[in-house]
CSV table of C-alpha atoms in Angstrom, one decimal:
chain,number,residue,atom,x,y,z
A,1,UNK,CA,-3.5,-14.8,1.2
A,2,UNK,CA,0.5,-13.3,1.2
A,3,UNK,CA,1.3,-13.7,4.7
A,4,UNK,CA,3.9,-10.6,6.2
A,5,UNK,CA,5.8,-11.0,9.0
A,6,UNK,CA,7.6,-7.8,10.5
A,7,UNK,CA,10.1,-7.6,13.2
A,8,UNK,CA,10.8,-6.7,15.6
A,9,UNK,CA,7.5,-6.0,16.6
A,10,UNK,CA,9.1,-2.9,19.1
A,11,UNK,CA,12.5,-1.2,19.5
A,12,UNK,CA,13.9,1.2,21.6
A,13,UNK,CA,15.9,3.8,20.4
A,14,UNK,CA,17.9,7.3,20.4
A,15,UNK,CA,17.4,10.2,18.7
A,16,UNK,CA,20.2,9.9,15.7
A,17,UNK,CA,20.3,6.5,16.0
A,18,UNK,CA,20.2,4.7,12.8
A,19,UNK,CA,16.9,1.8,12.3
A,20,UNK,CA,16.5,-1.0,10.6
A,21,UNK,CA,13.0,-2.2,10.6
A,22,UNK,CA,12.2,-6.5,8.2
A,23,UNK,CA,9.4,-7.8,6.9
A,24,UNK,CA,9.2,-10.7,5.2
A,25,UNK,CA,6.5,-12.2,3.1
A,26,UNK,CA,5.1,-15.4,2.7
A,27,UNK,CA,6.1,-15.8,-1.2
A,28,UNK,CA,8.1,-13.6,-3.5
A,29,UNK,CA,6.6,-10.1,-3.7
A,30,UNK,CA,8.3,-8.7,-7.0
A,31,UNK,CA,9.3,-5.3,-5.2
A,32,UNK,CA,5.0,-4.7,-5.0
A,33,UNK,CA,6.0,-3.8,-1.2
A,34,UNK,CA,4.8,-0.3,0.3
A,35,UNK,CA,5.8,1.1,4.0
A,36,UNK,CA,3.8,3.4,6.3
A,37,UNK,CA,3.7,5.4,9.3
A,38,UNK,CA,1.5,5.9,11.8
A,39,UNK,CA,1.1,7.7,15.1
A,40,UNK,CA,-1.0,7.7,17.6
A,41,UNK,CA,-5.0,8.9,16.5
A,42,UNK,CA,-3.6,9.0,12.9
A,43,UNK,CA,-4.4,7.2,9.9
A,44,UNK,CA,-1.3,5.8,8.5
A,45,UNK,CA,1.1,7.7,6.1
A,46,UNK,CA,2.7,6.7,2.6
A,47,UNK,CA,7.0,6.4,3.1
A,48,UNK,CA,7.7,4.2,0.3
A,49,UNK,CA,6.1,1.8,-2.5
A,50,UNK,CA,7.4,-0.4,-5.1
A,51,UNK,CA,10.2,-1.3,-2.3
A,52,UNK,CA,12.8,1.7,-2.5
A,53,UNK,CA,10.7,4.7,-4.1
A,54,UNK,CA,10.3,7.3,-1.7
A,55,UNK,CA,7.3,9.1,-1.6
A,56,UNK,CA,7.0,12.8,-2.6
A,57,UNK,CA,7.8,15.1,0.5
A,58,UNK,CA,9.1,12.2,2.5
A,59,UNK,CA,12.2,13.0,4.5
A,60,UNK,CA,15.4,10.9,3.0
A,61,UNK,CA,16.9,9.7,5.9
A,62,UNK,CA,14.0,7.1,5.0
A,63,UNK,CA,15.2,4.3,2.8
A,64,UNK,CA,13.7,1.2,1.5
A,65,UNK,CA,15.1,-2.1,0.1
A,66,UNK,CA,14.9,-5.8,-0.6
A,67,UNK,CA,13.4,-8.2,-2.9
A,68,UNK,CA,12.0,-11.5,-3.4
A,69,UNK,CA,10.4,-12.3,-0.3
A,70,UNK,CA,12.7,-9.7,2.5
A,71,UNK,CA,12.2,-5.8,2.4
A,72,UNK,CA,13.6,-3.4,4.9
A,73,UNK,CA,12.7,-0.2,5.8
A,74,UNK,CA,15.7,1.8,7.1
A,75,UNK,CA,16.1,5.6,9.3
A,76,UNK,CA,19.6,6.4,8.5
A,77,UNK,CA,19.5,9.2,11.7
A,78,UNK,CA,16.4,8.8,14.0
A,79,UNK,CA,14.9,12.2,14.5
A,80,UNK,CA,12.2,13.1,17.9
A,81,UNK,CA,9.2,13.1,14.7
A,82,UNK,CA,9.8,9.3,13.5
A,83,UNK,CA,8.7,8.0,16.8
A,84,UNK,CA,5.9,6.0,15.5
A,85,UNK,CA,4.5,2.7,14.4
A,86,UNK,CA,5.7,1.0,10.7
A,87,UNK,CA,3.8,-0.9,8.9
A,88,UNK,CA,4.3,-3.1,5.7
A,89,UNK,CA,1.8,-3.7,3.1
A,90,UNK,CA,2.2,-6.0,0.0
A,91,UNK,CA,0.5,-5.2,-3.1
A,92,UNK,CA,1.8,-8.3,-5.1
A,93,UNK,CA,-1.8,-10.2,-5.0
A,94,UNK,CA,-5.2,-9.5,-3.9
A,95,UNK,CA,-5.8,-9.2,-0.8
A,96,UNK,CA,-3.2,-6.5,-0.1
A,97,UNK,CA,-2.5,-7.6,3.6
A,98,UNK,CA,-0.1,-5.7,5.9
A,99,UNK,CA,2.1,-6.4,8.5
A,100,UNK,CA,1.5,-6.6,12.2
A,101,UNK,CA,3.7,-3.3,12.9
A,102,UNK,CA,6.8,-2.3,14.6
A,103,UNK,CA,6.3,0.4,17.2
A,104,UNK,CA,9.5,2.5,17.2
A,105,UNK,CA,9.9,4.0,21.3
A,106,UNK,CA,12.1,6.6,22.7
A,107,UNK,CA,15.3,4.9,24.7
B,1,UNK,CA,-4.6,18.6,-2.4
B,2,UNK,CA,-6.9,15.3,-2.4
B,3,UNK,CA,-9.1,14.9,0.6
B,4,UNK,CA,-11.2,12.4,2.0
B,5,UNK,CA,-14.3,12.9,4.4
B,6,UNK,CA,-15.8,10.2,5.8
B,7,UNK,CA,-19.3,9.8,7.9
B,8,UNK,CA,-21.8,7.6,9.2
B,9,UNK,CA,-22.6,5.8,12.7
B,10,UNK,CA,-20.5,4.7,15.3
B,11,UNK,CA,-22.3,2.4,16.9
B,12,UNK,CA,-24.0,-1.0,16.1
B,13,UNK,CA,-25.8,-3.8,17.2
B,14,UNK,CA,-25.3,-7.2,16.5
B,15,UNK,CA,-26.5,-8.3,13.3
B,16,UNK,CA,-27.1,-4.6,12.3
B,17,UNK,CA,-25.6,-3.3,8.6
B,18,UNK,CA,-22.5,-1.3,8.7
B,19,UNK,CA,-22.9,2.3,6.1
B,20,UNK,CA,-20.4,4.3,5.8
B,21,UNK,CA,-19.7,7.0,2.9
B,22,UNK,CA,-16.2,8.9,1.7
B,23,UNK,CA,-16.4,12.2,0.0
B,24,UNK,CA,-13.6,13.2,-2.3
B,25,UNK,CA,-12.5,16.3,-2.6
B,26,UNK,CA,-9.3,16.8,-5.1
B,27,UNK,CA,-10.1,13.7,-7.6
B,28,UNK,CA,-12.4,12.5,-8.8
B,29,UNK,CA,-14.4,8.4,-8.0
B,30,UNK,CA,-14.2,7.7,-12.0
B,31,UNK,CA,-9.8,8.3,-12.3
B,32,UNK,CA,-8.7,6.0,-14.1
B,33,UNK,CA,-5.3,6.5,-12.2
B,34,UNK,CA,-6.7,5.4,-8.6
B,35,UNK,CA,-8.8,2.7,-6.8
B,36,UNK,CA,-10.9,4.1,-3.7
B,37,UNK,CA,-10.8,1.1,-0.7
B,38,UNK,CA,-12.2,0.5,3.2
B,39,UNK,CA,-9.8,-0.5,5.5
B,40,UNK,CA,-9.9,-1.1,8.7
B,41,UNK,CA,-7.5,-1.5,11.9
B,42,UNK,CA,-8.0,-3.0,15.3
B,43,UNK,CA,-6.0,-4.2,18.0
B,44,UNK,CA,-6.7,-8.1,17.2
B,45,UNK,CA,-6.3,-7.9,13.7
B,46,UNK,CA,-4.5,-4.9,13.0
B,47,UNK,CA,-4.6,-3.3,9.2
B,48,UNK,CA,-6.9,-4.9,7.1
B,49,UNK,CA,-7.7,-4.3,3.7
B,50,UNK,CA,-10.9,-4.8,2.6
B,51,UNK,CA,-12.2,-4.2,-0.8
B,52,UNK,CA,-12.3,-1.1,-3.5
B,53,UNK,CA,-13.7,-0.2,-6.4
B,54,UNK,CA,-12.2,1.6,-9.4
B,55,UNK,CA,-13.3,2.9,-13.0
B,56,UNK,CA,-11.4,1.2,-16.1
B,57,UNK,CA,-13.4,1.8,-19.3
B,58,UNK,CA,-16.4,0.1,-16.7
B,59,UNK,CA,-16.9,0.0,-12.8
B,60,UNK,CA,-14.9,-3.0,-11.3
B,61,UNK,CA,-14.5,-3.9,-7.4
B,62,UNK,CA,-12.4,-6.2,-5.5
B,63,UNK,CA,-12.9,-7.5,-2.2
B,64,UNK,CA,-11.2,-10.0,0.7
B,65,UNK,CA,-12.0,-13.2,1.4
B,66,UNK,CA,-13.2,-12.7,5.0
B,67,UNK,CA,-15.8,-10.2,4.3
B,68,UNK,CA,-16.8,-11.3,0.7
B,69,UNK,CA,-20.0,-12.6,1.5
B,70,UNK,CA,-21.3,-9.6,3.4
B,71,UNK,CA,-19.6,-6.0,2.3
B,72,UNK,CA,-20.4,-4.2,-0.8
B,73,UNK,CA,-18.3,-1.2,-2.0
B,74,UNK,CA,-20.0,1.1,-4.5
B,75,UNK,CA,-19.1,4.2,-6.3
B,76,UNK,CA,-21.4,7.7,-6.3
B,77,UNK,CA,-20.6,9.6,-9.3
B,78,UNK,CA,-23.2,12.6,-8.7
B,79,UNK,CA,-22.0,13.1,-5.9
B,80,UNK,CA,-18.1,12.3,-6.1
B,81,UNK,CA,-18.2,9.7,-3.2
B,82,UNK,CA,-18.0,6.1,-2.4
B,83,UNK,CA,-19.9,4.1,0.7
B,84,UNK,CA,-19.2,0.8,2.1
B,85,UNK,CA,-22.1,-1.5,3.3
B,86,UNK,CA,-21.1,-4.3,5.3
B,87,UNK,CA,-24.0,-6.2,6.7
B,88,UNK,CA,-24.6,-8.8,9.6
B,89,UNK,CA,-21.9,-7.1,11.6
B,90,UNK,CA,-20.7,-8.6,15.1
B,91,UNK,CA,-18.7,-7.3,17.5
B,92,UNK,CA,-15.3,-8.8,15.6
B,93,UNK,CA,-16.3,-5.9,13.3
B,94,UNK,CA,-15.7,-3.7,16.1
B,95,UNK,CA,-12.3,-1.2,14.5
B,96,UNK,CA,-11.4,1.9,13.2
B,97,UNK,CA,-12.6,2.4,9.3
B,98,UNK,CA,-11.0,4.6,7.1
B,99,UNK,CA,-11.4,5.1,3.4
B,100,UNK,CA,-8.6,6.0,0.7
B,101,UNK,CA,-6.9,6.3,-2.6
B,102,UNK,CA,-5.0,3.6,-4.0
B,103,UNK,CA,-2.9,5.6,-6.4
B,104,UNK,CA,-1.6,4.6,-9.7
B,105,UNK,CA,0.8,6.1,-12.3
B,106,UNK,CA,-0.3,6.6,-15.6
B,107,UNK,CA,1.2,3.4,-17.0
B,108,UNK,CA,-1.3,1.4,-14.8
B,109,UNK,CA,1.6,0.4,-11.7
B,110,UNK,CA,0.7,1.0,-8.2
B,111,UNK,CA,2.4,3.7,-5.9
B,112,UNK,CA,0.8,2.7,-2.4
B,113,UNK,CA,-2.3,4.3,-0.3
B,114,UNK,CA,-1.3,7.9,-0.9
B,115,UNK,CA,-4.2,9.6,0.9
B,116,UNK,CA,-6.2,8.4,3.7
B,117,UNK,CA,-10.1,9.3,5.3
B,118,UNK,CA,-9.5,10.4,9.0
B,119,UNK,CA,-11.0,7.4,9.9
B,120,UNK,CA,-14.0,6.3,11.8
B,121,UNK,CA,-14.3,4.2,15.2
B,122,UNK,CA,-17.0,1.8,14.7
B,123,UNK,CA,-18.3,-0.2,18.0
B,124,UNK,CA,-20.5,-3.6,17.7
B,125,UNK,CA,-22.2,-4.5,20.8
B,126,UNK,CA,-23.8,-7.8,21.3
């Protein structure tokens, strides 16, 4: 199985601060690399797939990049709504296996 | 607007079989633009993925390693739903299931898990 490593696993920020959230995979991923949301009693929500391709209705202060085995998922302005957990999931080979999350707190 | 419903029991015993069904609403089980999985999430093992099964020209179904031997993922095309079995549970199977869409475009390439079942907290006593 594709191994994926995020970090940091927690961060503290500010409201308008910008956020840079890694993960890295085990072996080279080919840009099949999604990114998620979720908060609290939620079931996770679609940002981004195929690395940088936002997904429809998703705010654009939400950007995604990387390639090989290193992705990042940045928030360009933190607003009060993106305080959440992130997740990575690779989609590169069966099983699709996700990262242990980064839980984004208030400062 | 695609929606997901999920049911079945919360609670186990040891050894018990795990049902659980996913109603769609929105789509239909037999796309051939979208895979319909199980995953689940708890605190020791966070997100895992489990299986899914999909409709390209036949029924096809992939599942992980870890639960391979024991889960069965099966489509319900009268009734425009899909159930996951998992049997000889323990309490490591103790987690939060959800069911949902693995979308793809019309070329065949994947765009993520768009839409997600609310999810369902499943407890495995000993």
């Amino acid at each position: 199985d594709i191994q994926m490593t995020q970090s940091p696993s927690s961060l503290s920020a500010s409201v308008g601060d910008r956020v840079t959230i890694t993960c890295r995979a085990s072996q080279g991923l080919s840009n099949s690399l999604a990114w998620y949301q979720q908060k609290p009693g939620k079931a996770p929500k679609l940002l981004v797939y195929v690395a940088s391709r936002l997904e429809s209705g998703v705010p654009s202060r939400f950007s995604g990049s990387g390639s090989g085995t290193d992705y990042t998922l940045t928030i360009s302005s933190l607003q009060p709504e993106d305080f959440a957990s992130y997740y990575c999931q690779q989609y590169y080979t069966i099983p699709w296996t996700f990262g242990q999350g980064t839980k984004v707190e208030i400062k | 607007q695609v929606q997901l419903q999920q049911s079945g029991p919360g609670l186990l015993k040891a050894s018990q079989t795990l049902s659980l069904t996913c109603a769609i609403s929105g789509d239909s089980v037999s796309s051939n633009s979208a895979a319909w999985s199980w995953i689940r999430q708890s605190p020791s093992r966070g997100l895992e993925w489990l299986g899914r099964t999909y409709y390209r020209s036949k029924w096809d179904s992939d599942y992980a390693p870890p639960v391979k031997s024991r889960i069965t993922i099966n489509p319900d095309t009268s009734k425009n739903q899909f159930s996951l079995q998992l049997n000889s549970v323990t309490p490591e199977d103790t987690a939060v299931y959800y069911c949902a869409r693995e979308a793809y475009t019309s070329g065949g390439y994947y765009c993520g898990v768009d839409v997600w079942g609310q999810g369902t907290t499943v407890t495995v006593s000993s």
